Amino acid sequence: MAVKKIIAVVGATGAQGGSLVRAIINDPNGGFSARAITRNVDSDKAKELAKLGAEVVAADVDDVESLKRAFAGAFGAYCVTFFFEHFSPEKEIAQATAMATAAKDDGLQHVIWSTFEDTRKWVPLSDNRMPTLMGKYKVAHFDAKAEANEVFSELGVPTTFLRTSFYWENLIYFGQGPKKGPDGKLAITFPMGDKKIPGIAAEDIGKCAYGIFKKGREFIGKTVGIAGEHLTGAQMAEALSKALGQEVGYNDVSPEVYRAFGFPGAEDLGNMFQFKRDFEQDYCGARNPDVARGLNPSLQTFAGWLAQHKSRIPLE
Ligand SMILES: NC(=O)c1ccc[n+]([C@@H]2O[C@H](COP(=O)([O-])OP(=O)(O)OC[C@H]3O[C@@H](n4cnc5c(N)ncnc54)[C@H](OP(=O)(O)O)[C@@H]3O)[C@@H](O)[C@H]2O)c1
């Protein structure tokens, strides 16, 4: 039997990494095997991945030596950082640098770096249409990831730069699901006007990433954007209404109002949605669902995702 190419997956117990581990395991004849990286090999989620057939290995993205050990002998790696655990763009850059360094040191042949646009190319810091955050960012969790692109390139790591989209799971876990307004009616709230948000089922991110590893060399050095579907807030509300069997409205607020919501990261997300709104063509254009479907033929639409997950959306 041919030796399988090992893909070391950072964030394996999370959304992006977990979906890639499952995609690899669900294709036993695909020629790849999954090495799931976690800080705690004894957690329930880590044990679940081991049960599915992943090799589970400990490493911390704050510790480059642990990453070198975890990437050793692998063919490739999936690299992702976790902005919403610490809200520090500098930490994201340091963690991405550690992953790129380990990938270089271990001679990996294909790395996927989960990244975004540098929004400052569209909205320079001097542009006051949105506030500058932390002194040097417009959308910190985008700009920092984009800065880290250069680290992978400068170290000569064979990298595919993967631009992901808004997870529809945010409606379940991230407090972005329908909420009752003062009128007692359910509504989703985004500062998007009538512009479209590229969205995706988190599980499809890993399937697309797996498609990139399978296609291999043609994607090295390339930037690939993925989405399941591009939908306006009103279209999302309509699909939610149909799926939930009760009316869900779309509450269009201004980015200023969104930034002032006060939850952790609200300013960054307010700027992010404003960027998506004001540069809809560029942002949607960089995330073609047909490209994603080419990588992952089972790519879900929002309605398809809702049919499976609607009961998990918390309703007040
Ligand atoms: N929410 C969205 O709509 C969206 C869309 C696109 C992109 N993103 C980006 O996605 C990124 C997060 O990815 P995700 O959603 O897949 O994360 P996630 O589901 O929150 O999972 C994070 C996993 O990473 C592991 N982890 C955390 N800190 C670590 C560390 N220091 N070293 C090693 N592992 C660590 C944790 O596993 P253990 O506890 O097992 O170690 C955890 O299970 C963010 O940077 C965000 O910007 C989010």
Short mmCIF file of C-alpha atoms and ligand atoms in Angstrom, two decimals:
data_model
loop_
_atom_site.label_atom_id
_atom_site.label_comp_id
_atom_site.label_asym_id
_atom_site.label_seq_id
_atom_site.Cartn_x
_atom_site.Cartn_y
_atom_site.Cartn_z
CA MET A 1 0.00 0.00 0.00
CA ALA A 2 1.33 3.46 -0.91
CA VAL A 3 2.43 5.62 2.00
CA LYS A 4 -0.13 8.30 2.73
CA LYS A 5 0.80 11.97 2.70
CA ILE A 6 0.31 13.38 6.18
CA ILE A 7 -1.50 16.71 6.52
CA ALA A 8 -0.83 18.34 9.91
CA VAL A 9 -3.92 20.33 10.82
CA VAL A 10 -3.78 23.26 13.22
CA GLY A 11 -7.05 24.07 15.00
CA ALA A 12 -8.13 20.46 14.50
CA THR A 13 -10.66 20.54 17.33
CA GLY A 14 -12.18 23.73 15.88
CA ALA A 15 -14.30 24.72 12.91
CA GLN A 16 -11.85 25.02 10.03
CA GLY A 17 -9.29 22.45 11.12
CA GLY A 18 -11.93 19.96 12.28
CA SER A 19 -13.68 20.07 8.94
CA LEU A 20 -10.41 19.35 7.13
CA VAL A 21 -9.58 16.42 9.42
CA ARG A 22 -13.02 14.93 8.71
CA ALA A 23 -12.68 15.54 4.96
CA ILE A 24 -9.37 13.66 4.90
CA ILE A 25 -10.65 10.79 7.03
CA ASN A 26 -13.85 10.47 5.00
CA ASP A 27 -11.78 9.76 1.87
CA PRO A 28 -9.73 6.74 2.95
CA ASN A 29 -8.49 6.09 -0.59
CA GLY A 30 -7.51 9.71 -1.23
CA GLY A 31 -3.84 9.21 -0.44
CA PHE A 32 -3.77 11.53 2.59
CA SER A 33 -3.90 11.03 6.34
CA ALA A 34 -4.77 13.56 9.03
CA ARG A 35 -2.56 14.62 11.92
CA ALA A 36 -4.77 16.60 14.25
CA ILE A 37 -2.95 19.26 16.28
CA THR A 38 -4.37 20.28 19.64
CA ARG A 39 -3.04 21.75 22.86
CA ASN A 40 -4.75 18.99 24.81
CA VAL A 41 -4.69 15.47 23.42
CA ASP A 42 -6.91 14.33 26.31
CA SER A 43 -9.88 16.61 25.57
CA ASP A 44 -13.16 15.03 24.47
CA LYS A 45 -12.85 16.64 21.03
CA ALA A 46 -9.29 15.36 20.58
CA LYS A 47 -10.34 11.85 21.61
CA GLU A 48 -13.22 12.00 19.15
CA LEU A 49 -10.79 12.81 16.32
CA ALA A 50 -8.54 9.92 17.39
CA LYS A 51 -11.56 7.62 17.36
CA LEU A 52 -12.35 8.71 13.80
CA GLY A 53 -8.84 7.72 12.77
CA ALA A 54 -6.73 10.87 13.07
CA GLU A 55 -3.27 10.85 14.56
CA VAL A 56 -3.58 13.32 17.44
CA VAL A 57 -0.50 15.34 18.33
CA ALA A 58 0.11 18.12 20.88
CA ALA A 59 1.41 21.56 19.88
CA ASP A 60 0.74 25.18 20.66
CA VAL A 61 0.98 27.88 18.01
CA ASP A 62 2.69 30.08 20.62
CA ASP A 63 5.54 27.55 20.77
CA VAL A 64 7.49 27.16 17.53
CA GLU A 65 9.46 24.14 18.77
CA SER A 66 6.23 22.26 19.49
CA LEU A 67 5.07 23.09 15.94
CA LYS A 68 8.33 21.82 14.45
CA ARG A 69 7.79 18.52 16.24
CA ALA A 70 4.15 18.37 15.19
CA PHE A 71 4.89 19.13 11.51
CA ALA A 72 7.89 16.76 11.29
CA GLY A 73 7.45 14.11 8.61
CA ALA A 74 4.27 15.66 7.26
CA PHE A 75 3.68 16.41 3.60
CA GLY A 76 1.58 19.49 4.28
CA ALA A 77 -0.10 21.61 6.90
CA TYR A 78 -3.25 23.64 7.36
CA CYS A 79 -2.45 26.82 9.27
CA VAL A 80 -5.03 29.00 11.00
CA THR A 81 -4.96 31.53 13.87
CA PHE A 82 -7.61 32.31 16.47
CA PHE A 83 -8.22 36.05 16.66
CA PHE A 84 -11.41 35.86 18.67
CA GLU A 85 -9.65 34.00 21.52
CA HIS A 86 -7.32 36.94 22.25
CA PHE A 87 -8.22 39.91 19.95
CA SER A 88 -4.52 40.59 19.31
CA PRO A 89 -3.41 41.10 15.70
CA GLU A 90 0.23 41.03 16.80
CA LYS A 91 -0.35 37.64 18.38
CA GLU A 92 -1.87 36.37 15.13
CA ILE A 93 1.19 37.54 13.21
CA ALA A 94 3.54 35.92 15.74
CA GLN A 95 1.59 32.65 15.60
CA ALA A 96 1.53 32.66 11.80
CA THR A 97 5.27 33.33 11.83
CA ALA A 98 5.79 30.36 14.13
CA MET A 99 3.76 28.10 11.80
CA ALA A 100 5.57 29.35 8.69
CA THR A 101 8.94 28.86 10.40
CA ALA A 102 8.08 25.32 11.45
CA ALA A 103 6.77 24.53 7.96
CA LYS A 104 10.02 25.79 6.43
CA ASP A 105 12.17 23.97 8.97
CA ASP A 106 10.36 20.67 8.37
CA GLY A 107 10.48 21.08 4.58
CA LEU A 108 6.72 20.82 4.09
CA GLN A 109 5.65 20.58 0.47
CA HIS A 110 2.28 22.31 0.64
CA VAL A 111 0.82 24.62 3.27
CA ILE A 112 -2.59 26.25 3.28
CA TRP A 113 -2.69 29.51 5.23
CA SER A 114 -6.19 30.65 6.17
CA THR A 115 -6.07 34.37 5.52
CA PHE A 116 -7.95 37.47 4.39
CA GLU A 117 -7.50 40.69 2.44
CA ASP A 118 -5.51 43.61 3.83
CA THR A 119 -8.40 46.05 4.05
CA ARG A 120 -5.96 48.97 4.28
CA LYS A 121 -5.35 48.58 0.55
CA TRP A 122 -8.98 49.69 0.06
CA VAL A 123 -9.31 51.93 3.11
CA PRO A 124 -5.95 53.48 4.04
CA LEU A 125 -5.46 54.47 7.67
CA SER A 126 -5.91 58.11 6.64
CA ASP A 127 -9.42 57.33 5.33
CA ASN A 128 -11.90 58.31 8.04
CA ARG A 129 -14.91 56.44 6.73
CA MET A 130 -14.14 53.85 9.39
CA PRO A 131 -12.07 54.27 12.57
CA THR A 132 -8.48 53.09 12.73
CA LEU A 133 -8.21 50.38 15.40
CA MET A 134 -5.26 49.73 17.70
CA GLY A 135 -3.30 52.44 15.94
CA LYS A 136 -2.67 50.64 12.67
CA TYR A 137 -5.55 48.48 11.50
CA LYS A 138 -8.92 48.96 9.87
CA VAL A 139 -10.09 45.34 10.22
CA ALA A 140 -7.50 43.94 12.62
CA HIS A 141 -8.31 40.25 12.11
CA PHE A 142 -8.09 40.67 8.33
CA ASP A 143 -5.10 43.00 8.12
CA ALA A 144 -2.94 40.94 10.47
CA LYS A 145 -3.59 37.73 8.55
CA ALA A 146 -2.73 39.52 5.30
CA GLU A 147 0.50 40.85 6.81
CA ALA A 148 1.39 37.29 7.72
CA ASN A 149 1.03 36.23 4.06
CA GLU A 150 4.39 37.86 3.48
CA VAL A 151 6.03 35.74 6.15
CA PHE A 152 5.04 32.53 4.34
CA SER A 153 6.21 33.99 1.02
CA GLU A 154 9.49 35.41 2.32
CA LEU A 155 10.43 32.13 3.99
CA GLY A 156 9.75 30.35 0.69
CA VAL A 157 7.06 28.09 2.14
CA PRO A 158 5.02 26.54 -0.71
CA THR A 159 1.73 28.12 0.30
CA THR A 160 -1.85 28.44 -0.90
CA PHE A 161 -3.50 31.56 0.54
CA LEU A 162 -7.08 30.61 1.36
CA ARG A 163 -9.62 33.40 1.78
CA THR A 164 -12.58 32.03 3.70
CA SER A 165 -16.05 33.51 4.21
CA PHE A 166 -18.51 34.28 7.02
CA TYR A 167 -19.52 30.96 8.60
CA TRP A 168 -23.25 30.42 8.67
CA GLU A 169 -22.52 28.71 12.03
CA ASN A 170 -22.20 32.26 13.41
CA LEU A 171 -25.99 32.15 13.55
CA ILE A 172 -25.63 29.32 16.08
CA TYR A 173 -22.49 30.11 18.09
CA PHE A 174 -21.50 33.71 17.59
CA GLY A 175 -24.61 35.56 18.72
CA GLN A 176 -25.49 36.52 15.16
CA GLY A 177 -28.72 34.55 14.91
CA PRO A 178 -32.25 35.99 14.89
CA LYS A 179 -33.16 38.03 17.95
CA LYS A 180 -36.50 39.46 19.05
CA GLY A 181 -36.78 43.24 18.64
CA PRO A 182 -38.95 45.61 20.71
CA ASP A 183 -41.82 44.66 18.37
CA GLY A 184 -41.45 41.01 19.44
CA LYS A 185 -40.43 39.98 15.91
CA LEU A 186 -37.32 37.99 15.10
CA ALA A 187 -34.65 39.69 13.01
CA ILE A 188 -31.04 39.29 12.03
CA THR A 189 -28.89 42.41 12.23
CA PHE A 190 -26.04 43.29 9.88
CA PRO A 191 -24.71 46.66 8.72
CA MET A 192 -24.76 45.52 5.11
CA GLY A 193 -27.51 47.62 3.50
CA ASP A 194 -28.63 45.74 0.39
CA LYS A 195 -25.17 44.28 -0.27
CA LYS A 196 -24.28 40.59 -0.30
CA ILE A 197 -22.29 38.68 2.30
CA PRO A 198 -20.36 35.67 1.00
CA GLY A 199 -21.16 32.89 3.44
CA ILE A 200 -20.16 29.26 3.84
CA ALA A 201 -20.88 26.19 5.95
CA ALA A 202 -17.79 25.79 8.14
CA GLU A 203 -17.67 22.12 7.18
CA ASP A 204 -17.16 23.16 3.55
CA ILE A 205 -13.99 25.11 4.37
CA GLY A 206 -12.18 21.88 5.23
CA LYS A 207 -13.63 20.11 2.19
CA CYS A 208 -12.37 22.91 -0.07
CA ALA A 209 -8.98 22.86 1.63
CA TYR A 210 -8.83 19.12 1.05
CA GLY A 211 -9.63 19.75 -2.62
CA ILE A 212 -6.67 22.14 -2.76
CA PHE A 213 -4.31 19.56 -1.23
CA LYS A 214 -5.56 16.95 -3.71
CA LYS A 215 -5.06 19.23 -6.71
CA GLY A 216 -1.65 20.09 -5.29
CA ARG A 217 1.00 22.02 -7.16
CA GLU A 218 -1.33 24.09 -9.35
CA PHE A 219 -2.45 25.91 -6.19
CA ILE A 220 0.97 26.68 -4.69
CA GLY A 221 1.62 30.42 -4.59
CA LYS A 222 -2.04 31.07 -5.47
CA THR A 223 -4.76 32.91 -3.57
CA VAL A 224 -8.09 31.10 -3.53
CA GLY A 225 -11.34 32.55 -2.21
CA ILE A 226 -14.26 30.31 -1.23
CA ALA A 227 -17.94 30.83 -0.43
CA GLY A 228 -21.04 28.68 -0.57
CA GLU A 229 -23.32 31.50 -1.64
CA HIS A 230 -23.47 35.30 -1.68
CA LEU A 231 -26.64 36.59 0.01
CA THR A 232 -28.02 39.94 1.15
CA GLY A 233 -29.32 40.28 4.69
CA ALA A 234 -32.85 40.29 3.28
CA GLN A 235 -32.19 37.05 1.37
CA MET A 236 -30.75 35.42 4.49
CA ALA A 237 -33.80 36.52 6.47
CA GLU A 238 -36.12 35.11 3.81
CA ALA A 239 -34.31 31.74 3.84
CA LEU A 240 -34.42 31.71 7.65
CA SER A 241 -38.15 32.48 7.62
CA LYS A 242 -38.80 29.56 5.28
CA ALA A 243 -36.60 27.15 7.22
CA LEU A 244 -37.84 28.13 10.70
CA GLY A 245 -41.49 28.47 9.70
CA GLN A 246 -41.73 31.89 11.33
CA GLU A 247 -41.01 35.34 10.06
CA VAL A 248 -37.46 36.59 10.41
CA GLY A 249 -36.72 40.15 9.36
CA TYR A 250 -33.50 41.86 8.36
CA ASN A 251 -32.47 44.76 10.53
CA ASP A 252 -30.09 46.94 8.54
CA VAL A 253 -28.12 49.14 10.91
CA SER A 254 -25.29 51.53 10.15
CA PRO A 255 -21.71 50.37 10.74
CA GLU A 256 -21.48 53.08 13.44
CA VAL A 257 -24.36 51.50 15.34
CA TYR A 258 -22.88 48.00 14.89
CA ARG A 259 -19.45 49.11 16.16
CA ALA A 260 -21.13 50.50 19.28
CA PHE A 261 -22.88 47.21 20.18
CA GLY A 262 -20.20 46.73 22.82
CA PHE A 263 -19.56 42.98 22.59
CA PRO A 264 -15.87 41.97 22.36
CA GLY A 265 -14.67 42.61 18.82
CA ALA A 266 -17.74 44.70 17.84
CA GLU A 267 -15.62 47.54 16.42
CA ASP A 268 -13.53 45.15 14.36
CA LEU A 269 -16.62 43.38 13.03
CA GLY A 270 -18.37 46.71 12.35
CA ASN A 271 -15.42 47.72 10.20
CA MET A 272 -15.35 44.28 8.59
CA PHE A 273 -18.98 44.42 7.53
CA GLN A 274 -18.54 47.98 6.31
CA PHE A 275 -15.59 46.83 4.19
CA LYS A 276 -17.70 44.00 2.76
CA ARG A 277 -20.57 46.41 2.12
CA ASP A 278 -18.55 49.20 0.55
CA PHE A 279 -16.40 46.92 -1.61
CA GLU A 280 -19.03 44.29 -2.38
CA GLN A 281 -17.84 43.65 -5.91
CA ASP A 282 -14.22 43.07 -4.95
CA TYR A 283 -15.04 41.06 -1.83
CA CYS A 284 -17.66 38.84 -3.47
CA GLY A 285 -15.63 38.67 -6.68
CA ALA A 286 -12.74 37.16 -4.73
CA ARG A 287 -14.98 34.34 -3.44
CA ASN A 288 -16.58 32.56 -6.36
CA PRO A 289 -18.86 29.68 -5.28
CA ASP A 290 -18.08 27.96 -8.59
CA VAL A 291 -14.41 27.82 -7.64
CA ALA A 292 -15.36 26.40 -4.24
CA ARG A 293 -17.65 23.83 -5.90
CA GLY A 294 -14.81 22.80 -8.19
CA LEU A 295 -12.78 21.95 -5.08
CA ASN A 296 -15.69 20.49 -3.16
CA PRO A 297 -18.60 19.18 -5.25
CA SER A 298 -20.84 18.79 -2.17
CA LEU A 299 -20.64 22.54 -1.38
CA GLN A 300 -23.78 23.60 0.51
CA THR A 301 -26.10 26.50 -0.20
CA PHE A 302 -27.57 28.49 2.70
CA ALA A 303 -30.94 26.76 2.29
CA GLY A 304 -29.21 23.36 2.29
CA TRP A 305 -27.22 24.28 5.40
CA LEU A 306 -30.39 25.53 7.12
CA ALA A 307 -32.26 22.32 6.34
CA GLN A 308 -29.63 20.43 8.34
CA HIS A 309 -28.87 22.92 11.12
CA LYS A 310 -31.96 25.06 11.71
CA SER A 311 -32.85 23.33 14.97
CA ARG A 312 -29.47 24.35 16.40
CA ILE A 313 -30.08 28.08 15.91
CA PRO A 314 -30.98 29.47 19.33
CA LEU A 315 -34.20 31.49 19.25
CA GLU A 316 -35.17 33.71 22.16
N1 LIG B 1 -16.45 33.12 12.41
C1 LIG B 1 -16.36 33.35 11.12
O1 LIG B 1 -17.33 33.62 10.41
C2 LIG B 1 -15.03 33.25 10.46
C3 LIG B 1 -15.01 33.20 9.08
C4 LIG B 1 -13.79 33.09 8.43
C5 LIG B 1 -12.61 33.04 9.17
N2 LIG B 1 -12.67 33.11 10.53
C6 LIG B 1 -11.37 33.05 11.26
O2 LIG B 1 -11.27 31.77 11.79
C7 LIG B 1 -10.26 31.80 12.77
C8 LIG B 1 -10.57 30.76 13.83
O3 LIG B 1 -10.70 29.50 13.25
P1 LIG B 1 -11.82 28.48 13.73
O4 LIG B 1 -13.14 29.15 13.64
O5 LIG B 1 -11.59 27.22 13.00
O6 LIG B 1 -11.43 28.34 15.27
P2 LIG B 1 -12.24 27.61 16.43
O7 LIG B 1 -13.38 26.80 15.92
O8 LIG B 1 -12.51 28.66 17.44
O9 LIG B 1 -11.18 26.57 16.96
C9 LIG B 1 -10.05 26.95 17.51
C10 LIG B 1 -9.28 25.68 17.88
O10 LIG B 1 -7.91 26.04 17.82
C11 LIG B 1 -7.22 25.54 18.90
N3 LIG B 1 -6.32 26.55 19.46
C12 LIG B 1 -6.64 27.72 20.07
N4 LIG B 1 -5.51 28.33 20.48
C13 LIG B 1 -4.48 27.52 20.14
C14 LIG B 1 -3.08 27.59 20.32
N5 LIG B 1 -2.50 28.61 20.98
N6 LIG B 1 -2.31 26.59 19.82
C15 LIG B 1 -2.88 25.54 19.20
N7 LIG B 1 -4.20 25.41 19.01
C16 LIG B 1 -4.98 26.39 19.49
C17 LIG B 1 -8.24 25.09 19.92
O11 LIG B 1 -8.03 23.73 20.09
P3 LIG B 1 -7.45 23.04 21.43
O12 LIG B 1 -8.14 23.70 22.58
O13 LIG B 1 -7.83 21.61 21.19
O14 LIG B 1 -5.97 23.27 21.41
C18 LIG B 1 -9.60 25.29 19.26
O15 LIG B 1 -10.40 24.13 19.20
C19 LIG B 1 -10.24 33.23 13.31
O16 LIG B 1 -8.94 33.78 13.22
C20 LIG B 1 -11.23 33.98 12.44
O17 LIG B 1 -10.75 35.23 12.03
C21 LIG B 1 -13.85 33.17 11.18
#
